Amino acid sequence: LHSTSRRQRQMCIRDRNYPNQPFSLYEGDKKKEMIESIKLNGIMQPLIVRPLRNGKYQILAGHNRRMCAKEIGINELPCIIKNNLSEDEAKIYLIDTNLCTRDNISPIEKAKAYRIKYDTYKKRKIQTSVIEEIKRDNNGLRAELAREEKTSNGTIQRYLRLTYLIPEFQELIEQGKLSINLGEKISFIPNEEQKIFCLLYTSPSPRDGLLSR
């Protein structure tokens, strides 16, 4: 079993975000809303962190809370410290927690998250207890976690296919200019041909109506 410690600690600026995680930090109005909420209510949901060998801590959930708190000069943050998580278990903890706590996750963020989750589970090194720990540490998210667990294989496979798109097509999906269903179909085309098709798709011409179907 993994050891869990609930206590307040000083979050230093040098403490690390999780590397190469698929979720972007809040910007604009969403960031302003969180800053105002922290000013009024403080940090309502503890950050989830794990200790590193160099004495620092790595954030698994709460990157936006830490960023917004830092901007208004708050460095003392409530944390749940997860000890003895393997690298793969830390990835699952980060992905599942963020999938359930973040609003308006973009299609490509979700696609990359599912890809990390899929590739990690393929290794078959995840203890089932880590899923129960996520539920226990995020008591208010039980409904969201249950809903995430019931996501159909077809939906997950559709998002996974988006990770095979070239960056230009991924950006079109992020901008709402390309549907997920069409993106899934395009993902089966080799990358070099995707580049040609992308030029045709984005070029202003009478063929636009045909290509956008």
PDB file of C-alpha atoms in Angstrom:
ATOM      1  CA  LEU A   1       0.000   0.000   0.000  1.00  0.00           C
ATOM      2  CA  HIS A   2       1.069   3.559  -0.578  1.00  0.00           C
ATOM      3  CA  SER A   3       1.735   5.896   2.309  1.00  0.00           C
ATOM      4  CA  THR A   4      -0.292   9.102   2.386  1.00  0.00           C
ATOM      5  CA  SER A   5       0.458  12.128   4.532  1.00  0.00           C
ATOM      6  CA  ARG A   6      -1.944  15.057   4.913  1.00  0.00           C
ATOM      7  CA  ARG A   7      -0.144  18.123   6.174  1.00  0.00           C
ATOM      8  CA  GLN A   8       0.712  21.729   5.388  1.00  0.00           C
ATOM      9  CA  ARG A   9       4.121  22.408   3.931  1.00  0.00           C
ATOM     10  CA  GLN A  10       5.935  25.351   2.401  1.00  0.00           C
ATOM     11  CA  MET A  11       5.714  25.028  -1.380  1.00  0.00           C
ATOM     12  CA  CYS A  12       8.950  26.457  -2.714  1.00  0.00           C
ATOM     13  CA  ILE A  13       9.098  28.040  -6.169  1.00  0.00           C
ATOM     14  CA  ARG A  14      11.746  25.412  -6.998  1.00  0.00           C
ATOM     15  CA  ASP A  15       9.278  22.563  -6.470  1.00  0.00           C
ATOM     16  CA  ARG A  16       8.549  20.902  -9.775  1.00  0.00           C
ATOM     17  CA  ASN A  17       5.548  20.511 -11.990  1.00  0.00           C
ATOM     18  CA  TYR A  18       5.151  17.071 -13.515  1.00  0.00           C
ATOM     19  CA  PRO A  19       7.167  16.969 -16.787  1.00  0.00           C
ATOM     20  CA  ASN A  20       5.474  16.534 -20.176  1.00  0.00           C
ATOM     21  CA  GLN A  21       1.984  16.385 -18.704  1.00  0.00           C
ATOM     22  CA  PRO A  22      -0.693  17.001 -21.351  1.00  0.00           C
ATOM     23  CA  PHE A  23      -2.759  19.662 -19.597  1.00  0.00           C
ATOM     24  CA  SER A  24      -2.086  23.344 -20.251  1.00  0.00           C
ATOM     25  CA  LEU A  25      -2.164  25.951 -17.505  1.00  0.00           C
ATOM     26  CA  TYR A  26      -5.140  28.271 -17.243  1.00  0.00           C
ATOM     27  CA  GLU A  27      -5.060  31.593 -19.058  1.00  0.00           C
ATOM     28  CA  GLY A  28      -7.299  34.631 -19.387  1.00  0.00           C
ATOM     29  CA  ASP A  29     -10.643  34.672 -17.584  1.00  0.00           C
ATOM     30  CA  LYS A  30     -10.238  31.158 -16.167  1.00  0.00           C
ATOM     31  CA  LYS A  31      -6.978  32.146 -14.511  1.00  0.00           C
ATOM     32  CA  LYS A  32      -8.465  35.394 -13.169  1.00  0.00           C
ATOM     33  CA  GLU A  33     -11.420  33.475 -11.716  1.00  0.00           C
ATOM     34  CA  MET A  34      -9.132  31.091  -9.854  1.00  0.00           C
ATOM     35  CA  ILE A  35      -6.987  33.931  -8.512  1.00  0.00           C
ATOM     36  CA  GLU A  36     -10.086  35.728  -7.207  1.00  0.00           C
ATOM     37  CA  SER A  37     -11.381  32.498  -5.673  1.00  0.00           C
ATOM     38  CA  ILE A  38      -8.075  31.944  -3.864  1.00  0.00           C
ATOM     39  CA  LYS A  39      -8.094  35.529  -2.596  1.00  0.00           C
ATOM     40  CA  LEU A  40     -11.578  35.033  -1.150  1.00  0.00           C
ATOM     41  CA  ASN A  41     -11.490  31.424   0.008  1.00  0.00           C
ATOM     42  CA  GLY A  42      -7.868  30.288   0.037  1.00  0.00           C
ATOM     43  CA  ILE A  43      -6.914  26.895  -1.413  1.00  0.00           C
ATOM     44  CA  MET A  44     -10.050  24.790  -1.002  1.00  0.00           C
ATOM     45  CA  GLN A  45      -8.673  21.552  -2.487  1.00  0.00           C
ATOM     46  CA  PRO A  46      -5.203  20.380  -1.362  1.00  0.00           C
ATOM     47  CA  LEU A  47      -2.521  19.859  -3.970  1.00  0.00           C
ATOM     48  CA  ILE A  48      -1.367  16.290  -4.575  1.00  0.00           C
ATOM     49  CA  VAL A  49       2.423  15.952  -4.521  1.00  0.00           C
ATOM     50  CA  ARG A  50       5.016  13.235  -4.231  1.00  0.00           C
ATOM     51  CA  PRO A  51       8.549  13.493  -2.786  1.00  0.00           C
ATOM     52  CA  LEU A  52      11.574  13.309  -5.074  1.00  0.00           C
ATOM     53  CA  ARG A  53      14.994  11.992  -4.180  1.00  0.00           C
ATOM     54  CA  ASN A  54      16.529  15.481  -4.162  1.00  0.00           C
ATOM     55  CA  GLY A  55      14.267  16.621  -1.321  1.00  0.00           C
ATOM     56  CA  LYS A  56      11.882  18.542  -3.556  1.00  0.00           C
ATOM     57  CA  TYR A  57       8.284  17.641  -4.342  1.00  0.00           C
ATOM     58  CA  GLN A  58       6.611  16.997  -7.666  1.00  0.00           C
ATOM     59  CA  ILE A  59       3.046  18.165  -8.259  1.00  0.00           C
ATOM     60  CA  LEU A  60       0.626  15.523  -9.529  1.00  0.00           C
ATOM     61  CA  ALA A  61      -2.531  17.634  -9.208  1.00  0.00           C
ATOM     62  CA  GLY A  62      -2.857  21.344  -8.503  1.00  0.00           C
ATOM     63  CA  HIS A  63      -0.580  22.983 -11.087  1.00  0.00           C
ATOM     64  CA  ASN A  64      -3.075  25.814 -11.645  1.00  0.00           C
ATOM     65  CA  ARG A  65      -3.677  26.349  -7.934  1.00  0.00           C
ATOM     66  CA  ARG A  66       0.041  26.617  -7.329  1.00  0.00           C
ATOM     67  CA  MET A  67       0.516  29.020 -10.285  1.00  0.00           C
ATOM     68  CA  CYS A  68      -2.338  31.302  -9.228  1.00  0.00           C
ATOM     69  CA  ALA A  69      -1.353  31.263  -5.550  1.00  0.00           C
ATOM     70  CA  LYS A  70       2.222  32.110  -6.472  1.00  0.00           C
ATOM     71  CA  GLU A  71       1.043  35.145  -8.474  1.00  0.00           C
ATOM     72  CA  ILE A  72      -0.605  36.654  -5.400  1.00  0.00           C
ATOM     73  CA  GLY A  73       2.294  35.839  -3.094  1.00  0.00           C
ATOM     74  CA  ILE A  74       0.953  32.713  -1.375  1.00  0.00           C
ATOM     75  CA  ASN A  75       3.550  29.990  -0.880  1.00  0.00           C
ATOM     76  CA  GLU A  76       2.005  28.097   2.026  1.00  0.00           C
ATOM     77  CA  LEU A  77      -0.267  25.515   0.400  1.00  0.00           C
ATOM     78  CA  PRO A  78      -2.167  22.509   1.749  1.00  0.00           C
ATOM     79  CA  CYS A  79      -0.815  19.287   0.280  1.00  0.00           C
ATOM     80  CA  ILE A  80      -1.544  15.604   0.275  1.00  0.00           C
ATOM     81  CA  ILE A  81       1.840  13.900   0.025  1.00  0.00           C
ATOM     82  CA  LYS A  82       1.902  10.576  -1.804  1.00  0.00           C
ATOM     83  CA  ASN A  83       4.814   8.376  -0.819  1.00  0.00           C
ATOM     84  CA  ASN A  84       6.109   5.316  -2.672  1.00  0.00           C
ATOM     85  CA  LEU A  85       4.295   5.882  -5.942  1.00  0.00           C
ATOM     86  CA  SER A  86       6.042   4.328  -8.926  1.00  0.00           C
ATOM     87  CA  GLU A  87       6.528   6.417 -12.082  1.00  0.00           C
ATOM     88  CA  ASP A  88       3.627   4.647 -13.774  1.00  0.00           C
ATOM     89  CA  GLU A  89       1.340   5.031 -10.759  1.00  0.00           C
ATOM     90  CA  ALA A  90       2.202   8.740 -10.583  1.00  0.00           C
ATOM     91  CA  LYS A  91       1.178   9.121 -14.236  1.00  0.00           C
ATOM     92  CA  ILE A  92      -2.186   7.459 -13.634  1.00  0.00           C
ATOM     93  CA  TYR A  93      -2.734   9.571 -10.518  1.00  0.00           C
ATOM     94  CA  LEU A  94      -2.011  12.751 -12.467  1.00  0.00           C
ATOM     95  CA  ILE A  95      -4.117  11.829 -15.502  1.00  0.00           C
ATOM     96  CA  ASP A  96      -7.228  10.564 -13.696  1.00  0.00           C
ATOM     97  CA  THR A  97      -7.268  13.387 -11.156  1.00  0.00           C
ATOM     98  CA  ASN A  98      -6.906  16.079 -13.807  1.00  0.00           C
ATOM     99  CA  LEU A  99      -9.465  14.494 -16.139  1.00  0.00           C
ATOM    100  CA  CYS A 100     -12.008  14.808 -13.340  1.00  0.00           C
ATOM    101  CA  THR A 101     -11.073  18.189 -11.835  1.00  0.00           C
ATOM    102  CA  ARG A 102     -10.444  20.359 -14.884  1.00  0.00           C
ATOM    103  CA  ASP A 103     -13.150  22.224 -16.760  1.00  0.00           C
ATOM    104  CA  ASN A 104     -13.194  22.439 -20.545  1.00  0.00           C
ATOM    105  CA  ILE A 105     -10.403  20.003 -21.346  1.00  0.00           C
ATOM    106  CA  SER A 106      -9.610  20.382 -25.022  1.00  0.00           C
ATOM    107  CA  PRO A 107      -9.909  17.372 -27.367  1.00  0.00           C
ATOM    108  CA  ILE A 108      -6.149  17.160 -27.937  1.00  0.00           C
ATOM    109  CA  GLU A 109      -5.379  17.451 -24.214  1.00  0.00           C
ATOM    110  CA  LYS A 110      -7.808  14.604 -23.610  1.00  0.00           C
ATOM    111  CA  ALA A 111      -6.313  12.603 -26.487  1.00  0.00           C
ATOM    112  CA  LYS A 112      -2.789  12.967 -25.095  1.00  0.00           C
ATOM    113  CA  ALA A 113      -4.036  12.112 -21.597  1.00  0.00           C
ATOM    114  CA  TYR A 114      -5.701   8.926 -22.831  1.00  0.00           C
ATOM    115  CA  ARG A 115      -2.543   8.030 -24.773  1.00  0.00           C
ATOM    116  CA  ILE A 116      -0.405   8.294 -21.618  1.00  0.00           C
ATOM    117  CA  LYS A 117      -2.994   6.303 -19.664  1.00  0.00           C
ATOM    118  CA  TYR A 118      -3.287   3.633 -22.369  1.00  0.00           C
ATOM    119  CA  ASP A 119       0.482   3.210 -22.783  1.00  0.00           C
ATOM    120  CA  THR A 120       0.969   3.088 -19.005  1.00  0.00           C
ATOM    121  CA  TYR A 121      -1.695   0.449 -18.415  1.00  0.00           C
ATOM    122  CA  LYS A 122      -0.202  -1.695 -21.182  1.00  0.00           C
ATOM    123  CA  LYS A 123       2.825  -2.245 -18.945  1.00  0.00           C
ATOM    124  CA  ARG A 124       0.537  -3.914 -16.369  1.00  0.00           C
ATOM    125  CA  LYS A 125       2.465  -2.482 -13.420  1.00  0.00           C
ATOM    126  CA  ILE A 126      -0.338  -0.448 -11.842  1.00  0.00           C
ATOM    127  CA  GLN A 127      -1.642  -1.540  -8.472  1.00  0.00           C
ATOM    128  CA  THR A 128      -5.431  -1.419  -8.286  1.00  0.00           C
ATOM    129  CA  SER A 129      -5.109   0.364  -4.932  1.00  0.00           C
ATOM    130  CA  VAL A 130      -3.917   3.550  -6.655  1.00  0.00           C
ATOM    131  CA  ILE A 131      -7.384   4.045  -8.192  1.00  0.00           C
ATOM    132  CA  GLU A 132      -8.987   3.703  -4.758  1.00  0.00           C
ATOM    133  CA  GLU A 133      -6.485   6.228  -3.384  1.00  0.00           C
ATOM    134  CA  ILE A 134      -7.478   8.739  -6.052  1.00  0.00           C
ATOM    135  CA  LYS A 135     -11.095   8.363  -4.964  1.00  0.00           C
ATOM    136  CA  ARG A 136     -10.186   8.683  -1.280  1.00  0.00           C
ATOM    137  CA  ASP A 137      -7.979  11.749  -1.767  1.00  0.00           C
ATOM    138  CA  ASN A 138     -10.592  13.453  -3.948  1.00  0.00           C
ATOM    139  CA  ASN A 139     -13.758  12.612  -2.040  1.00  0.00           C
ATOM    140  CA  GLY A 140     -15.834  15.248  -3.808  1.00  0.00           C
ATOM    141  CA  LEU A 141     -14.998  13.775  -7.207  1.00  0.00           C
ATOM    142  CA  ARG A 142     -16.415  10.290  -6.793  1.00  0.00           C
ATOM    143  CA  ALA A 143     -19.167  10.877  -9.344  1.00  0.00           C
ATOM    144  CA  GLU A 144     -16.717  12.309 -11.886  1.00  0.00           C
ATOM    145  CA  LEU A 145     -14.269   9.452 -11.348  1.00  0.00           C
ATOM    146  CA  ALA A 146     -17.028   6.891 -11.751  1.00  0.00           C
ATOM    147  CA  ARG A 147     -18.154   8.585 -14.959  1.00  0.00           C
ATOM    148  CA  GLU A 148     -14.580   8.643 -16.271  1.00  0.00           C
ATOM    149  CA  GLU A 149     -14.176   4.933 -15.506  1.00  0.00           C
ATOM    150  CA  LYS A 150     -17.288   4.218 -17.589  1.00  0.00           C
ATOM    151  CA  THR A 151     -16.046   6.057 -20.685  1.00  0.00           C
ATOM    152  CA  SER A 152     -16.686   3.695 -23.592  1.00  0.00           C
ATOM    153  CA  ASN A 153     -13.810   1.995 -25.389  1.00  0.00           C
ATOM    154  CA  GLY A 154     -15.064   3.483 -28.643  1.00  0.00           C
ATOM    155  CA  THR A 155     -14.778   7.023 -27.287  1.00  0.00           C
ATOM    156  CA  ILE A 156     -11.307   6.377 -25.897  1.00  0.00           C
ATOM    157  CA  GLN A 157     -10.119   4.812 -29.157  1.00  0.00           C
ATOM    158  CA  ARG A 158     -11.426   7.827 -31.079  1.00  0.00           C
ATOM    159  CA  TYR A 159      -9.389  10.180 -28.896  1.00  0.00           C
ATOM    160  CA  LEU A 160      -6.327   7.938 -29.102  1.00  0.00           C
ATOM    161  CA  ARG A 161      -6.413   8.202 -32.906  1.00  0.00           C
ATOM    162  CA  LEU A 162      -6.056  11.993 -32.626  1.00  0.00           C
ATOM    163  CA  THR A 163      -2.516  11.503 -31.315  1.00  0.00           C
ATOM    164  CA  TYR A 164      -1.573  10.187 -34.775  1.00  0.00           C
ATOM    165  CA  LEU A 165      -2.484  13.481 -36.430  1.00  0.00           C
ATOM    166  CA  ILE A 166       0.215  15.906 -37.479  1.00  0.00           C
ATOM    167  CA  PRO A 167       0.395  19.042 -35.274  1.00  0.00           C
ATOM    168  CA  GLU A 168      -1.340  21.181 -37.906  1.00  0.00           C
ATOM    169  CA  PHE A 169      -4.460  19.015 -37.822  1.00  0.00           C
ATOM    170  CA  GLN A 170      -4.350  18.822 -34.027  1.00  0.00           C
ATOM    171  CA  GLU A 171      -4.358  22.612 -33.932  1.00  0.00           C
ATOM    172  CA  LEU A 172      -7.382  22.730 -36.261  1.00  0.00           C
ATOM    173  CA  ILE A 173      -9.235  20.453 -33.839  1.00  0.00           C
ATOM    174  CA  GLU A 174      -8.267  22.704 -30.917  1.00  0.00           C
ATOM    175  CA  GLN A 175      -9.636  25.686 -32.850  1.00  0.00           C
ATOM    176  CA  GLY A 176     -12.889  23.871 -33.615  1.00  0.00           C
ATOM    177  CA  LYS A 177     -12.173  23.946 -37.364  1.00  0.00           C
ATOM    178  CA  LEU A 178     -11.960  20.163 -37.689  1.00  0.00           C
ATOM    179  CA  SER A 179     -14.325  17.671 -36.102  1.00  0.00           C
ATOM    180  CA  ILE A 180     -13.085  14.813 -33.926  1.00  0.00           C
ATOM    181  CA  ASN A 181     -14.785  12.294 -36.211  1.00  0.00           C
ATOM    182  CA  LEU A 182     -13.071  13.638 -39.319  1.00  0.00           C
ATOM    183  CA  GLY A 183      -9.799  13.892 -37.420  1.00  0.00           C
ATOM    184  CA  GLU A 184     -10.098  10.220 -36.527  1.00  0.00           C
ATOM    185  CA  LYS A 185     -10.482   9.306 -40.211  1.00  0.00           C
ATOM    186  CA  ILE A 186      -7.544  11.492 -41.267  1.00  0.00           C
ATOM    187  CA  SER A 187      -5.344   9.892 -38.577  1.00  0.00           C
ATOM    188  CA  PHE A 188      -5.123   6.691 -40.631  1.00  0.00           C
ATOM    189  CA  ILE A 189      -3.379   8.592 -43.460  1.00  0.00           C
ATOM    190  CA  PRO A 190       0.477   8.549 -43.393  1.00  0.00           C
ATOM    191  CA  ASN A 191       2.023  11.771 -42.084  1.00  0.00           C
ATOM    192  CA  GLU A 192       3.433  12.946 -45.414  1.00  0.00           C
ATOM    193  CA  GLU A 193       0.023  12.607 -47.025  1.00  0.00           C
ATOM    194  CA  GLN A 194      -1.572  14.336 -44.042  1.00  0.00           C
ATOM    195  CA  LYS A 195       0.639  17.368 -44.725  1.00  0.00           C
ATOM    196  CA  ILE A 196      -0.583  17.556 -48.326  1.00  0.00           C
ATOM    197  CA  PHE A 197      -4.185  17.076 -47.284  1.00  0.00           C
ATOM    198  CA  CYS A 198      -3.817  19.763 -44.624  1.00  0.00           C
ATOM    199  CA  LEU A 199      -2.672  22.270 -47.246  1.00  0.00           C
ATOM    200  CA  LEU A 200      -5.741  21.441 -49.331  1.00  0.00           C
ATOM    201  CA  TYR A 201      -8.023  21.553 -46.308  1.00  0.00           C
ATOM    202  CA  THR A 202      -6.844  24.988 -45.180  1.00  0.00           C
ATOM    203  CA  SER A 203      -6.453  26.628 -48.603  1.00  0.00           C
ATOM    204  CA  PRO A 204      -9.259  29.049 -49.606  1.00  0.00           C
ATOM    205  CA  SER A 205     -10.849  27.498 -52.670  1.00  0.00           C
ATOM    206  CA  PRO A 206     -14.226  26.267 -53.955  1.00  0.00           C
ATOM    207  CA  ARG A 207     -13.173  22.793 -52.803  1.00  0.00           C
ATOM    208  CA  ASP A 208     -13.359  23.819 -49.146  1.00  0.00           C
ATOM    209  CA  GLY A 209     -16.960  22.679 -48.834  1.00  0.00           C
ATOM    210  CA  LEU A 210     -16.077  19.236 -50.150  1.00  0.00           C
ATOM    211  CA  LEU A 211     -12.983  18.825 -47.940  1.00  0.00           C
ATOM    212  CA  SER A 212     -14.777  19.915 -44.778  1.00  0.00           C
ATOM    213  CA  ARG A 213     -17.405  17.196 -44.983  1.00  0.00           C
TER     214      ARG A 213
END
